[in-house]
Amino acid sequence: MAANVPTVGPQGYDLIPGEDLEEIQRALEDGDYSNVVEKAKKCLEDIENAKLHIAITGETGAGKSTFINAIRGLDDEEEGSAKTNVTQCTMDPTPYTHPRFPNVTLWDLPGIGTPKFNANTYLKQVNFSRYDFFIIISAHRFRENDAKLAVEIQKMGKKFYFVRSQLDKDLSGERRKKTYDEEKIKQAIREDCISNLKKQKVESPRVFLISGHELKKFDFELLVKTLEEDLPRLQVHAFLVSLPNVSSAILKKKKAALKKYVWICATISSGIAVAPVPGLSFACDTAILVCALTTFCRSFGLDDASLAKLSQTSGKPLQELRNVIQSPIAQDLSAKMVVKLLTKFACGAAMIVEYLFSTIPVFGSLAAAGISFGTTFYMLNSSLNELEEDAQRVLIAALPESEL
């Protein structure tokens, strides 16, 4: 297999429900490509429209608002950010929509344990069924009411995660000591939180140490990995592509998630009998490809709005960030550009088709729809690789020299 042909397999379709995938397989075997396209388009719509509602709860001053802003890629004082005034209590569940991915919403819930919100009635009062999972935040030890809430959530069959916030402040206070050992301090804080929760009858609690002001440090990536393993596939996808680009590892996770688009768009392309470039034997719905590439750029933070914001927060000139971007897609994304890319990558389609025939018999029949599947797959996959590399270069360019 050629070096630039990606390793592929059924996992490329794991965003498609099993029943739909079986129907697509049967349609492929029967040569019913209109049904293949219909099913694949429906699956793509389901992915793009999947909603994710994350509940954030904890006592006032625990750092809920800072965490909500950080996950949404906003500063505490930016327009649309959650207010971080510790003297003001949240009295009702307050939604904060992601600025670039409006299907993702973080909810700032009232703190538990006040006369209005006690542990026994809390979940009903905040409309428990609305949320996909809960994050319980504390700046110190988790209290009895936090543990009670976790037990009730557990009974209801939903996931919850304990986040011990403001770790940067804890470490800052300890750095003056000659015996300063960051790993030992973190372990002591974690063990203290876990021990306290176990005393409150929380089974096998997991505590993630996080700083909303330094999201790339500490346990944030561990929390992301845990959510990736726990959540349903569509919610995982929505969560990953919306994450702020705080590290190289996060960018790699985004790339893996976005590869699912490549498979589904290529499947759609294989059954659409439209040849946008005369003389080339492939068919492609250009609008779908533009939409997919736009999603790639947005998720990697390569769109104009994201770059302008990064320039402001990092203090690096906007042009300096733009200069490291090499992919033409991030510079001029249009239907005309997509057609040009399809022309460029048509020669690589044969490798994809040959690989499908040799390794995946059922999906090898996609080749019967012509060269379209291979061309679209090869073009989108190559573009995704280029955009992820650009995002890595932008991240490095934006980092302070002390973090390089």
Coordinates of C-alpha atoms in Angstrom, one line a residue:
M1 CA 0.0 0.0 0.0
A2 CA 1.3 3.4 -0.9
A3 CA 2.7 5.4 2.1
N4 CA 0.1 8.2 1.7
V5 CA -2.9 5.9 1.6
P6 CA -4.4 6.0 5.1
T7 CA -5.1 3.0 7.1
V8 CA -8.9 2.6 6.9
G9 CA -11.6 0.1 8.0
P10 CA -15.1 -0.2 9.5
Q11 CA -14.0 2.2 12.4
G12 CA -14.2 5.0 9.8
Y13 CA -18.0 4.5 9.9
D14 CA -18.4 4.3 13.7
L15 CA -20.5 7.5 13.8
I16 CA -23.2 5.6 11.8
P17 CA -25.6 3.6 13.8
G18 CA -25.3 -0.2 13.3
E19 CA -28.7 -0.5 11.7
D20 CA -28.0 2.3 9.2
L21 CA -24.6 0.8 8.4
E22 CA -26.1 -2.5 7.6
E23 CA -28.6 -0.9 5.2
I24 CA -25.8 1.0 3.5
Q25 CA -23.9 -2.3 3.1
R26 CA -26.9 -4.0 1.6
A27 CA -27.5 -1.1 -0.8
L28 CA -23.9 -1.2 -1.9
E29 CA -24.2 -4.9 -2.6
D30 CA -27.4 -4.3 -4.6
G31 CA -25.9 -1.3 -6.5
D32 CA -28.6 1.0 -5.0
Y33 CA -26.5 4.1 -4.8
S34 CA -29.4 6.5 -4.3
N35 CA -30.2 4.8 -1.1
V36 CA -26.5 4.9 -0.1
V37 CA -26.5 8.6 -0.6
E38 CA -29.7 9.2 1.3
K39 CA -28.6 7.2 4.3
A40 CA -25.1 8.7 4.4
K41 CA -26.5 12.3 4.1
K42 CA -28.9 11.6 7.0
C43 CA -26.0 10.3 9.1
L44 CA -24.0 13.5 8.2
E45 CA -26.9 15.7 9.3
D46 CA -27.2 13.7 12.5
I47 CA -23.5 14.4 13.2
E48 CA -23.7 18.1 12.4
N49 CA -26.9 18.5 14.5
A50 CA -26.0 16.4 17.5
K51 CA -26.6 18.4 20.7
L52 CA -24.4 18.3 23.7
H53 CA -25.5 19.8 27.1
I54 CA -22.9 19.9 29.8
A55 CA -24.0 20.7 33.4
I56 CA -21.4 22.5 35.5
T57 CA -22.3 22.7 39.2
G58 CA -20.5 23.6 42.5
E59 CA -20.4 26.3 45.2
T60 CA -20.0 30.0 44.4
G61 CA -16.4 30.9 44.0
A62 CA -15.3 27.4 42.9
G63 CA -14.3 28.5 39.5
K64 CA -17.4 27.3 37.5
S65 CA -17.5 30.4 35.3
T66 CA -13.8 30.4 34.5
F67 CA -14.1 26.7 33.6
I68 CA -17.1 27.3 31.3
N69 CA -15.2 30.2 29.6
A70 CA -12.1 28.1 29.1
I71 CA -13.9 25.2 27.6
R72 CA -15.6 27.6 25.1
G73 CA -12.2 29.2 24.3
L74 CA -13.2 32.6 25.9
D75 CA -11.5 34.9 28.3
D76 CA -13.3 35.8 31.5
E77 CA -13.8 39.4 30.4
E78 CA -14.7 38.7 26.8
E79 CA -18.1 39.4 25.3
G80 CA -20.4 36.4 25.8
S81 CA -18.4 34.9 28.6
A82 CA -19.8 33.7 31.9
K83 CA -19.5 36.3 34.6
T84 CA -16.8 35.5 37.2
N85 CA -18.1 37.7 40.0
V86 CA -17.8 35.5 43.1
T87 CA -20.3 37.6 45.1
Q88 CA -23.1 36.8 42.7
C89 CA -24.9 33.4 43.1
T90 CA -26.4 31.6 40.2
M91 CA -30.1 31.3 41.0
D92 CA -31.3 29.5 37.8
P93 CA -29.6 27.2 35.3
T94 CA -27.9 29.5 32.8
P95 CA -26.9 28.3 29.3
Y96 CA -23.7 29.4 27.6
T97 CA -23.6 28.4 23.9
H98 CA -20.2 27.6 22.3
P99 CA -19.4 30.6 20.1
R100 CA -18.2 28.5 17.1
F101 CA -20.2 25.3 17.7
P102 CA -23.7 26.3 18.7
N103 CA -24.8 22.7 19.2
V104 CA -22.6 22.6 22.3
T105 CA -24.0 24.3 25.4
L106 CA -22.5 24.5 28.9
W107 CA -25.0 25.2 31.8
D108 CA -24.0 27.0 34.9
L109 CA -26.1 25.4 37.6
P110 CA -27.0 26.9 41.0
G111 CA -24.8 25.7 43.9
I112 CA -26.3 22.9 45.9
G113 CA -26.9 23.2 49.6
T114 CA -28.7 26.5 49.7
P115 CA -32.2 26.8 51.2
K116 CA -33.6 27.0 47.7
F117 CA -31.6 24.0 46.3
N118 CA -31.1 21.1 48.7
A119 CA -29.7 17.7 47.7
N120 CA -33.1 15.9 47.8
T121 CA -34.8 18.1 45.2
Y122 CA -31.9 19.6 43.3
L123 CA -31.9 17.4 40.2
K124 CA -35.6 17.9 39.6
Q125 CA -35.3 21.7 40.1
V126 CA -32.5 22.0 37.6
N127 CA -34.2 19.8 35.0
F128 CA -31.9 16.8 35.3
S129 CA -32.9 15.1 32.0
R130 CA -31.7 18.0 30.0
Y131 CA -28.0 17.3 30.5
D132 CA -25.7 14.7 29.0
F133 CA -23.3 14.7 31.9
F134 CA -22.4 16.6 35.0
I135 CA -19.1 18.2 36.2
I136 CA -19.0 19.0 39.9
I137 CA -16.4 21.6 40.7
S138 CA -14.8 22.5 44.0
A139 CA -11.9 24.8 44.8
H140 CA -11.2 22.9 48.0
R141 CA -12.5 19.6 49.5
F142 CA -15.7 18.3 48.0
R143 CA -18.4 18.7 50.6
E144 CA -21.3 16.5 51.7
N145 CA -23.7 18.1 49.3
D146 CA -21.4 17.5 46.4
A147 CA -21.2 13.8 47.3
K148 CA -25.0 13.6 47.8
L149 CA -25.5 15.1 44.3
A150 CA -23.1 12.6 42.8
V151 CA -24.9 9.7 44.4
E152 CA -28.3 10.9 43.1
I153 CA -26.9 11.4 39.6
Q154 CA -25.5 7.9 39.8
K155 CA -28.9 6.5 40.7
M156 CA -30.4 8.3 37.7
G157 CA -27.9 6.5 35.4
K158 CA -25.9 9.6 34.1
K159 CA -22.2 10.3 34.2
F160 CA -20.6 12.8 36.6
Y161 CA -17.0 14.0 37.1
F162 CA -15.3 15.7 40.0
V163 CA -13.1 18.6 39.0
R164 CA -10.8 20.1 41.7
S165 CA -10.3 23.6 40.3
Q166 CA -7.8 26.5 40.9
L167 CA -4.8 24.1 41.1
D168 CA -2.6 27.0 39.8
K169 CA -3.3 28.9 43.0
D170 CA -2.4 25.9 45.2
L171 CA 0.9 25.4 43.5
S172 CA 1.7 29.1 43.5
G173 CA 1.3 29.2 47.3
E174 CA 3.6 26.1 47.7
R175 CA 6.4 27.3 45.4
R176 CA 8.0 29.4 48.1
K177 CA 8.9 26.3 50.1
K178 CA 12.3 24.7 49.7
T179 CA 10.7 21.3 49.7
Y180 CA 8.4 22.1 46.7
D181 CA 7.5 19.0 44.7
E182 CA 4.7 19.6 42.2
E183 CA 3.9 15.9 41.7
K184 CA 3.7 15.2 45.4
I185 CA 1.5 18.2 46.0
K186 CA -1.0 17.2 43.2
Q187 CA -1.1 13.6 44.5
A188 CA -1.8 14.7 48.0
I189 CA -4.6 17.0 46.8
R190 CA -6.1 14.2 44.7
E191 CA -5.9 11.6 47.5
D192 CA -7.4 14.0 50.0
C193 CA -10.4 14.7 47.6
I194 CA -10.9 11.0 46.9
S195 CA -10.7 10.0 50.5
N196 CA -13.2 12.6 51.5
L197 CA -15.7 11.5 48.8
K198 CA -15.4 7.9 49.7
K199 CA -16.3 8.8 53.3
Q200 CA -19.4 10.4 51.8
K201 CA -20.3 7.0 50.1
V202 CA -19.3 7.9 46.6
E203 CA -18.2 4.7 44.8
S204 CA -14.8 4.8 43.0
P205 CA -14.6 8.6 42.6
R206 CA -12.3 10.1 40.0
V207 CA -11.0 13.5 40.6
F208 CA -9.4 15.7 37.9
L209 CA -7.1 18.5 38.9
I210 CA -7.6 21.5 36.6
S211 CA -6.9 25.2 36.3
G212 CA -9.3 27.2 34.2
H213 CA -6.6 29.7 33.6
E214 CA -4.0 27.1 32.4
L215 CA -6.3 24.5 30.7
K216 CA -3.4 22.8 28.9
K217 CA -1.8 21.8 32.1
F218 CA -2.5 19.2 34.8
D219 CA -5.5 16.7 34.2
F220 CA -7.4 18.4 31.4
E221 CA -6.3 16.0 28.8
L222 CA -7.0 13.1 31.1
L223 CA -10.6 14.4 31.6
V224 CA -11.0 14.7 27.8
K225 CA -9.8 11.1 27.4
T226 CA -12.2 9.9 30.1
L227 CA -15.2 11.7 28.4
E228 CA -14.1 10.2 25.1
E229 CA -14.4 6.7 26.5
D230 CA -17.7 7.4 28.4
L231 CA -19.9 9.4 26.1
P232 CA -22.1 8.2 23.2
R233 CA -20.3 8.5 19.8
L234 CA -22.2 11.6 18.5
Q235 CA -21.7 13.5 21.8
V236 CA -18.0 12.6 21.8
H237 CA -17.6 14.0 18.3
A238 CA -19.4 17.2 19.2
F239 CA -17.2 17.6 22.3
L240 CA -13.9 16.9 20.6
V241 CA -14.3 19.2 17.6
S242 CA -15.5 22.1 19.9
L243 CA -12.5 21.9 22.3
P244 CA -10.1 24.9 22.5
N245 CA -6.8 24.2 20.8
V246 CA -4.6 24.2 23.9
S247 CA -2.2 21.4 23.0
S248 CA -0.8 19.3 20.3
A249 CA -2.5 16.2 21.8
I250 CA -5.9 17.9 21.6
L251 CA -5.3 18.8 17.9
K252 CA -4.5 15.1 17.2
K253 CA -7.8 14.0 18.9
K254 CA -9.7 16.5 16.7
K255 CA -8.0 15.1 13.6
A256 CA -9.1 11.6 14.5
A257 CA -12.7 12.7 15.1
L258 CA -12.9 14.6 11.9
K259 CA -11.7 11.6 9.9
K260 CA -15.2 10.3 10.3
Y261 CA -16.4 13.1 8.0
V262 CA -14.0 11.9 5.3
W263 CA -15.6 8.5 5.1
I264 CA -19.1 9.7 5.1
C265 CA -18.6 12.5 2.6
A266 CA -16.7 10.1 0.3
T267 CA -19.7 7.7 0.5
I268 CA -22.1 10.4 -0.4
S269 CA -19.8 11.5 -3.3
S270 CA -19.7 8.0 -4.7
G271 CA -23.4 8.0 -5.4
I272 CA -24.0 11.5 -6.7
A273 CA -23.9 11.5 -10.5
V274 CA -22.6 15.1 -10.9
A275 CA -19.2 15.6 -12.6
P276 CA -18.1 19.2 -11.8
V277 CA -14.9 18.9 -13.9
P278 CA -15.5 17.8 -17.5
G279 CA -13.3 14.9 -18.5
L280 CA -12.8 13.5 -15.0
S281 CA -14.6 10.3 -14.1
F282 CA -15.8 11.2 -10.6
A283 CA -19.0 12.6 -9.1
C284 CA -19.1 14.9 -6.1
D285 CA -21.5 17.2 -4.3
T286 CA -19.3 20.3 -3.9
A287 CA -21.5 22.0 -1.3
I288 CA -21.0 19.0 1.1
L289 CA -17.3 19.2 0.6
V290 CA -17.1 22.9 1.3
C291 CA -19.2 22.4 4.4
A292 CA -16.8 19.6 5.6
L293 CA -13.7 21.6 5.0
T294 CA -15.3 24.7 6.7
T295 CA -15.8 22.5 9.7
F296 CA -12.2 21.3 9.6
C297 CA -10.9 24.9 9.5
R298 CA -13.3 26.0 12.3
S299 CA -12.4 23.2 14.6
F300 CA -8.6 23.7 14.0
G301 CA -9.0 27.5 14.6
L302 CA -7.8 28.4 11.2
D303 CA -10.8 30.6 10.2
D304 CA -10.3 34.4 10.3
A305 CA -12.3 35.0 13.5
S306 CA -10.3 32.3 15.4
L307 CA -7.0 33.6 14.2
A308 CA -7.9 37.2 15.1
K309 CA -8.9 36.1 18.6
L310 CA -5.7 34.1 19.0
S311 CA -3.6 37.1 17.9
Q312 CA -5.3 39.2 20.6
T313 CA -4.9 36.7 23.4
S314 CA -1.4 35.6 22.6
G315 CA 0.0 39.0 21.8
K316 CA 1.3 37.7 18.4
P317 CA 0.7 39.8 15.3
L318 CA -2.2 38.3 13.2
Q319 CA 0.0 38.3 10.1
E320 CA 2.7 36.3 11.9
L321 CA 0.1 33.6 12.7
R322 CA -1.2 33.6 9.1
N323 CA 2.3 33.3 7.7
V324 CA 2.8 29.8 9.1
I325 CA -0.3 28.5 7.4
Q326 CA 0.5 26.6 4.2
S327 CA -2.7 24.9 3.1
P328 CA -4.5 26.8 0.4
I329 CA -7.8 25.7 1.9
A330 CA -7.4 27.9 5.0
Q331 CA -6.5 30.8 2.8
D332 CA -9.3 30.5 0.1
L333 CA -12.1 28.1 0.9
S334 CA -14.6 28.1 -2.0
A335 CA -16.4 25.8 -4.4
K336 CA -13.8 26.8 -7.0
M337 CA -11.0 25.8 -4.7
V338 CA -12.7 22.4 -4.0
V339 CA -13.0 21.6 -7.7
K340 CA -9.3 22.5 -8.1
L341 CA -8.4 20.2 -5.3
L342 CA -10.5 17.4 -6.7
T343 CA -8.6 17.7 -10.0
K344 CA -5.3 17.7 -8.2
F345 CA -6.1 14.6 -6.1
A346 CA -7.9 12.5 -8.8
C347 CA -4.7 10.5 -9.5
G348 CA -4.6 9.3 -5.9
A349 CA -8.1 7.8 -6.1
A350 CA -7.0 4.6 -7.8
M351 CA -4.9 3.8 -4.8
I352 CA -7.9 4.1 -2.4
V353 CA -10.1 2.0 -4.7
E354 CA -7.5 -0.7 -5.0
Y355 CA -7.0 -0.7 -1.2
L356 CA -10.7 -1.0 -0.6
F357 CA -11.1 -4.0 -2.9
S358 CA -8.1 -5.8 -1.3
T359 CA -9.0 -5.2 2.3
I360 CA -12.7 -4.4 2.8
P361 CA -14.8 -6.5 0.4
V362 CA -18.1 -4.9 1.1
F363 CA -17.0 -1.3 0.9
G364 CA -14.8 -2.2 -2.0
S365 CA -18.0 -2.2 -4.0
L366 CA -18.0 1.6 -3.6
A367 CA -15.6 1.5 -6.5
A368 CA -18.5 0.4 -8.7
A369 CA -19.8 4.0 -8.3
G370 CA -16.8 5.1 -10.2
I371 CA -13.6 6.9 -9.1
S372 CA -15.6 9.5 -7.1
F373 CA -15.3 7.8 -3.7
G374 CA -11.5 7.4 -4.0
T375 CA -11.0 11.0 -5.2
T376 CA -13.1 12.6 -2.5
F377 CA -11.6 10.4 0.2
Y378 CA -8.1 11.1 -0.9
M379 CA -8.7 14.9 -1.2
L380 CA -10.5 15.2 2.1
N381 CA -8.0 13.0 4.0
S382 CA -5.0 14.9 2.5
S383 CA -6.6 18.3 3.3
L384 CA -7.3 17.2 6.9
N385 CA -3.7 16.2 7.3
E386 CA -2.5 19.6 5.9
L387 CA -4.9 21.6 8.1
E388 CA -3.9 19.7 11.3
E389 CA -0.2 20.4 10.5
D390 CA -1.1 24.1 10.0
A391 CA -2.9 24.1 13.3
Q392 CA 0.1 22.7 15.0
R393 CA 2.3 25.4 13.5
V394 CA -0.1 28.1 14.6
L395 CA -0.1 26.7 18.1
I396 CA 3.7 26.8 18.2
A397 CA 3.7 30.3 16.8
A398 CA 1.3 31.5 19.4
L399 CA 3.0 30.0 22.4
P400 CA 5.3 32.1 24.6
E401 CA 9.0 31.2 24.2
S402 CA 9.0 29.8 27.7
E403 CA 6.6 27.1 26.7
L404 CA 8.3 26.0 23.5

